C-alpha positions as semicolon CSV with decimal commas, in nm:
position;residue;x (nm);y (nm);z (nm)
1;M;11,075;13,819;8,202
2;N;11,227;13,484;8,346
3;A;11,078;13,181;8,259
4;Y;10,985;12,850;8,151
5;L;10,860;12,694;7,861
6;H;10,662;12,377;7,955
7;R;10,522;12,282;7,531
8;S;10,254;12,045;7,548
9;E;10,445;11,756;7,282
10;D;10,632;11,705;7,625
11;R;10,342;11,585;7,854
12;G;10,346;11,241;7,900
13;H;10,083;11,082;7,699
14;V;9,839;10,800;7,777
15;K;9,577;10,578;7,591
16;A;9,447;10,265;7,805
17;G;9,119;10,175;7,721
18;W;8,863;10,367;7,766
19;L;9,086;10,677;7,883
20;E;9,351;10,916;7,740
21;S;9,537;11,151;7,949
22;Y;9,784;11,395;7,899
23;H;9,974;11,428;8,186
24;S;10,196;11,742;8,306
25;F;10,419;11,616;8,564
26;S;10,493;11,199;8,645
27;F;10,243;10,988;8,693
28;G;10,131;10,619;8,704
29;S;10,324;10,470;8,426
30;W;10,508;10,780;8,284
31;Y;10,770;10,921;8,448
32;D;11,017;11,211;8,387
33;P;11,290;11,307;8,671
34;K;11,243;11,685;8,435
35;Y;10,850;11,698;8,553
36;M;10,804;11,633;8,905
37;G;10,606;11,922;8,942
38;V;10,635;12,317;9,047
39;S;10,620;12,400;9,416
40;A;10,348;12,270;9,529
41;L;10,148;12,156;9,237
42;R;10,209;11,794;9,143
43;V;9,977;11,659;8,905
44;I;9,809;11,829;8,630
45;N;9,613;11,464;8,425
46;D;9,386;11,636;8,106
47;D;9,168;11,314;8,100
48;Q;9,005;11,181;7,817
49;I;8,698;10,911;7,976
50;D;8,436;10,719;7,702
51;A;8,063;10,630;7,781
52;H;7,978;10,439;8,025
53;N;8,398;10,364;8,241
54;G;8,595;10,512;8,503
55;F;8,791;10,535;8,792
56;G;8,619;10,244;9,025
57;T;8,638;10,280;9,377
58;H;9,052;10,316;9,532
59;S;9,259;10,549;9,778
60;H;9,396;10,931;9,833
61;D;9,533;11,086;10,078
62;N;9,662;11,402;10,220
63;M;9,650;11,528;9,892
64;E;9,416;11,811;9,784
65;I;9,275;11,697;9,438
66;L;9,135;11,943;9,272
67;T;8,856;11,817;8,928
68;C;8,778;12,037;8,631
69;V;8,502;11,891;8,427
70;L;8,507;12,093;8,092
71;D;8,283;11,910;7,896
72;G;7,993;11,607;8,002
73;A;7,957;11,524;8,346
74;I;8,109;11,237;8,617
75;S;7,939;11,065;8,843
76;H;8,121;11,065;9,206
77;R;8,109;10,900;9,571
78;D;8,296;10,870;9,801
79;T;8,363;10,698;10,139
80;M;8,204;11,037;10,353
81;G;7,929;10,984;10,214
82;N;7,903;11,209;9,892
83;E;7,761;11,116;9,549
84;G;7,628;11,314;9,257
85;Q;7,780;11,440;8,932
86;I;8,030;11,715;8,865
87;K;7,941;11,839;8,534
88;A;8,081;12,108;8,253
89;G;8,138;12,413;8,436
90;E;8,135;12,295;8,753
91;W;8,504;12,240;9,023
92;Q;8,523;11,946;9,285
93;L;8,762;11,985;9,559
94;M;8,816;11,677;9,806
95;S;9,138;11,750;10,043
96;A;9,199;11,354;10,144
97;G;9,389;11,361;10,498
98;T;9,357;11,085;10,649
99;G;9,272;10,889;10,402
100;V;8,908;10,871;10,155
101;A;8,803;10,622;9,926
102;H;8,617;10,732;9,615
103;S;8,489;10,657;9,245
104;E;8,484;10,900;8,921
105;I;8,239;10,717;8,651
106;N;8,126;10,869;8,335
107;N;7,737;10,702;8,341
108;T;7,630;10,913;8,025
109;D;7,618;10,850;7,712
110;T;7,940;11,036;7,548
111;P;8,306;11,120;7,648
112;V;8,407;11,361;7,943
113;H;8,663;11,601;7,950
114;L;8,814;11,778;8,249
115;L;9,118;11,814;8,432
116;Q;9,295;11,640;8,756
117;I;9,470;11,884;8,948
118;W;9,641;11,714;9,266
119;I;9,818;12,000;9,542
120;I;10,081;11,923;9,772
121;P;9,865;12,038;10,149
122;D;10,069;12,195;10,420
123;E;9,933;12,057;10,680
124;R;9,937;11,715;10,758
125;D;9,654;11,439;10,845
126;A;9,417;11,669;10,839
127;E;8,996;11,495;10,853
128;P;8,884;11,456;10,458
129;N;8,712;11,697;10,288
130;Y;8,450;11,788;10,045
131;Q;8,366;12,109;9,798
132;Q;8,191;12,176;9,514
133;I;8,072;12,480;9,323
134;N;7,971;12,572;8,922
135;L;8,170;12,825;8,827
136;D;8,235;12,876;8,475
137;P;8,448;13,088;8,367
138;R;8,304;13,096;8,000
139;K;8,033;13,240;8,101
140;D;8,121;13,567;8,214
141;P;8,475;13,618;7,979
142;N;8,815;13,865;8,061
143;K;8,792;13,847;8,378
144;W;8,965;13,606;8,674
145;H;8,736;13,430;8,881
146;L;8,895;13,217;9,221
147;I;8,819;12,901;9,248
148;A;8,987;12,809;9,566
149;G;9,243;12,954;9,837
150;P;9,395;12,924;10,148
151;D;9,119;13,237;10,287
152;A;8,797;13,154;10,423
153;N;8,582;13,410;10,159
154;A;8,737;13,150;9,870
155;P;8,465;13,017;9,724
156;M;8,658;12,698;9,806
157;H;8,962;12,659;10,079
158;I;9,236;12,488;9,953
159;R;9,509;12,340;10,273
160;Q;9,787;12,448;10,115
161;N;9,924;12,865;10,040
162;A;9,815;12,891;9,676
163;E;9,580;13,034;9,493
164;V;9,377;12,844;9,233
165;K;9,250;13,147;8,935
166;S;9,050;13,029;8,580
167;A;8,918;13,298;8,298
168;V;8,872;13,266;7,952
169;L;8,986;13,525;7,779
170;E;8,816;13,671;7,337
171;K;9,070;13,728;7,147
172;G;9,239;13,997;7,153
173;H;9,181;14,111;7,536
174;E;9,396;14,074;7,866
175;L;9,469;14,036;8,147
176;S;9,778;14,052;8,443
177;V;9,892;13,846;8,662
178;D;10,020;13,989;8,958
179;T;10,134;13,708;9,222
180;V;10,087;13,758;9,625
181;K;10,273;13,456;9,638
182;K;10,583;13,321;9,456
183;V;10,542;13,159;9,130
184;N;10,295;13,187;8,876
185;Y;10,207;12,839;8,666
186;V;9,947;12,873;8,455
187;H;9,775;12,632;8,248
188;V;9,613;12,625;7,869
189;I;9,378;12,430;7,814
190;S;9,207;12,609;7,502
191;G;9,346;12,834;7,240
192;V;9,653;13,090;7,231
193;V;9,835;13,339;7,422
194;R;10,091;13,550;7,496
195;I;10,335;13,554;7,814
196;G;10,596;13,850;7,821
197;D;10,794;13,736;7,483
198;Q;10,660;13,321;7,535
199;E;10,365;13,221;7,281
200;V;10,147;12,933;7,505
201;K;9,937;12,711;7,316
202;A;9,654;12,443;7,457
203;G;9,838;12,201;7,713
204;D;10,125;12,457;7,757
205;A;10,269;12,578;8,038
206;L;10,463;12,880;8,116
207;V;10,612;12,939;8,448
208;F;10,776;13,233;8,601
209;E;10,785;13,455;8,914
210;D;10,751;13,825;8,812
211;K;10,450;14,041;8,700
212;A;10,351;13,977;8,325
213;T;10,061;14,053;8,082
214;I;9,820;13,760;7,904
215;H;9,711;13,867;7,562
216;A;9,518;13,668;7,428
217;T;9,572;13,639;7,012
218;E;9,264;13,375;7,001
219;D;8,948;13,294;7,258
220;S;9,139;13,096;7,499
221;Q;9,030;12,935;7,814
222;F;9,361;12,869;8,152
223;I;9,451;12,787;8,476
224;W;9,657;13,026;8,694
225;F;9,813;12,855;8,985
226;D;9,952;13,125;9,229
227;L;10,247;12,922;9,450
228;P;10,424;12,938;9,722
């Protein structure tokens, strides 16, 4: 299998007061020309936000912004009129389109751990849109869970010919990766898996174009991006 392993230790690490973040791709103050994204996938930030802190109101446009809350809860408010919490096991997709301003604040007494994911849309200047679902793969392990896709029947509709799937795989179990697009990007959130002859641990990601099998050498959680 022809594959490229993006090691966790090659990510950018930013510690700024209330925020500790690991950047899979160049973002903000951390820049590395080797890591500018894969296909339409532009950002994966692994964020830990302290209690009673967060991102004040700021703007985005022409980006599909996916939030995966792993532990804790984050409060969201935007100029589309959406307001509420995103809790562990829930996913939010904000299609920024022509432009939207939002804030994300941890109003709880404990830290929140989440992934911020940006995907470049294939449609520019569309009307902004907000979606949120509760779909925790930890409650139903050893199978793929479709999170977002281009089809109307996907749990959340994304403006790109891409699919985002997630799974929790218990030690000794396997799942197949059979791309229907072009490029596979598997990001491991926790645990250790083997894909082909590659060991992929928490924070690592593997990029490949072929079919493959993911084997869990310990209980693991990961996200699969099937990209154009």
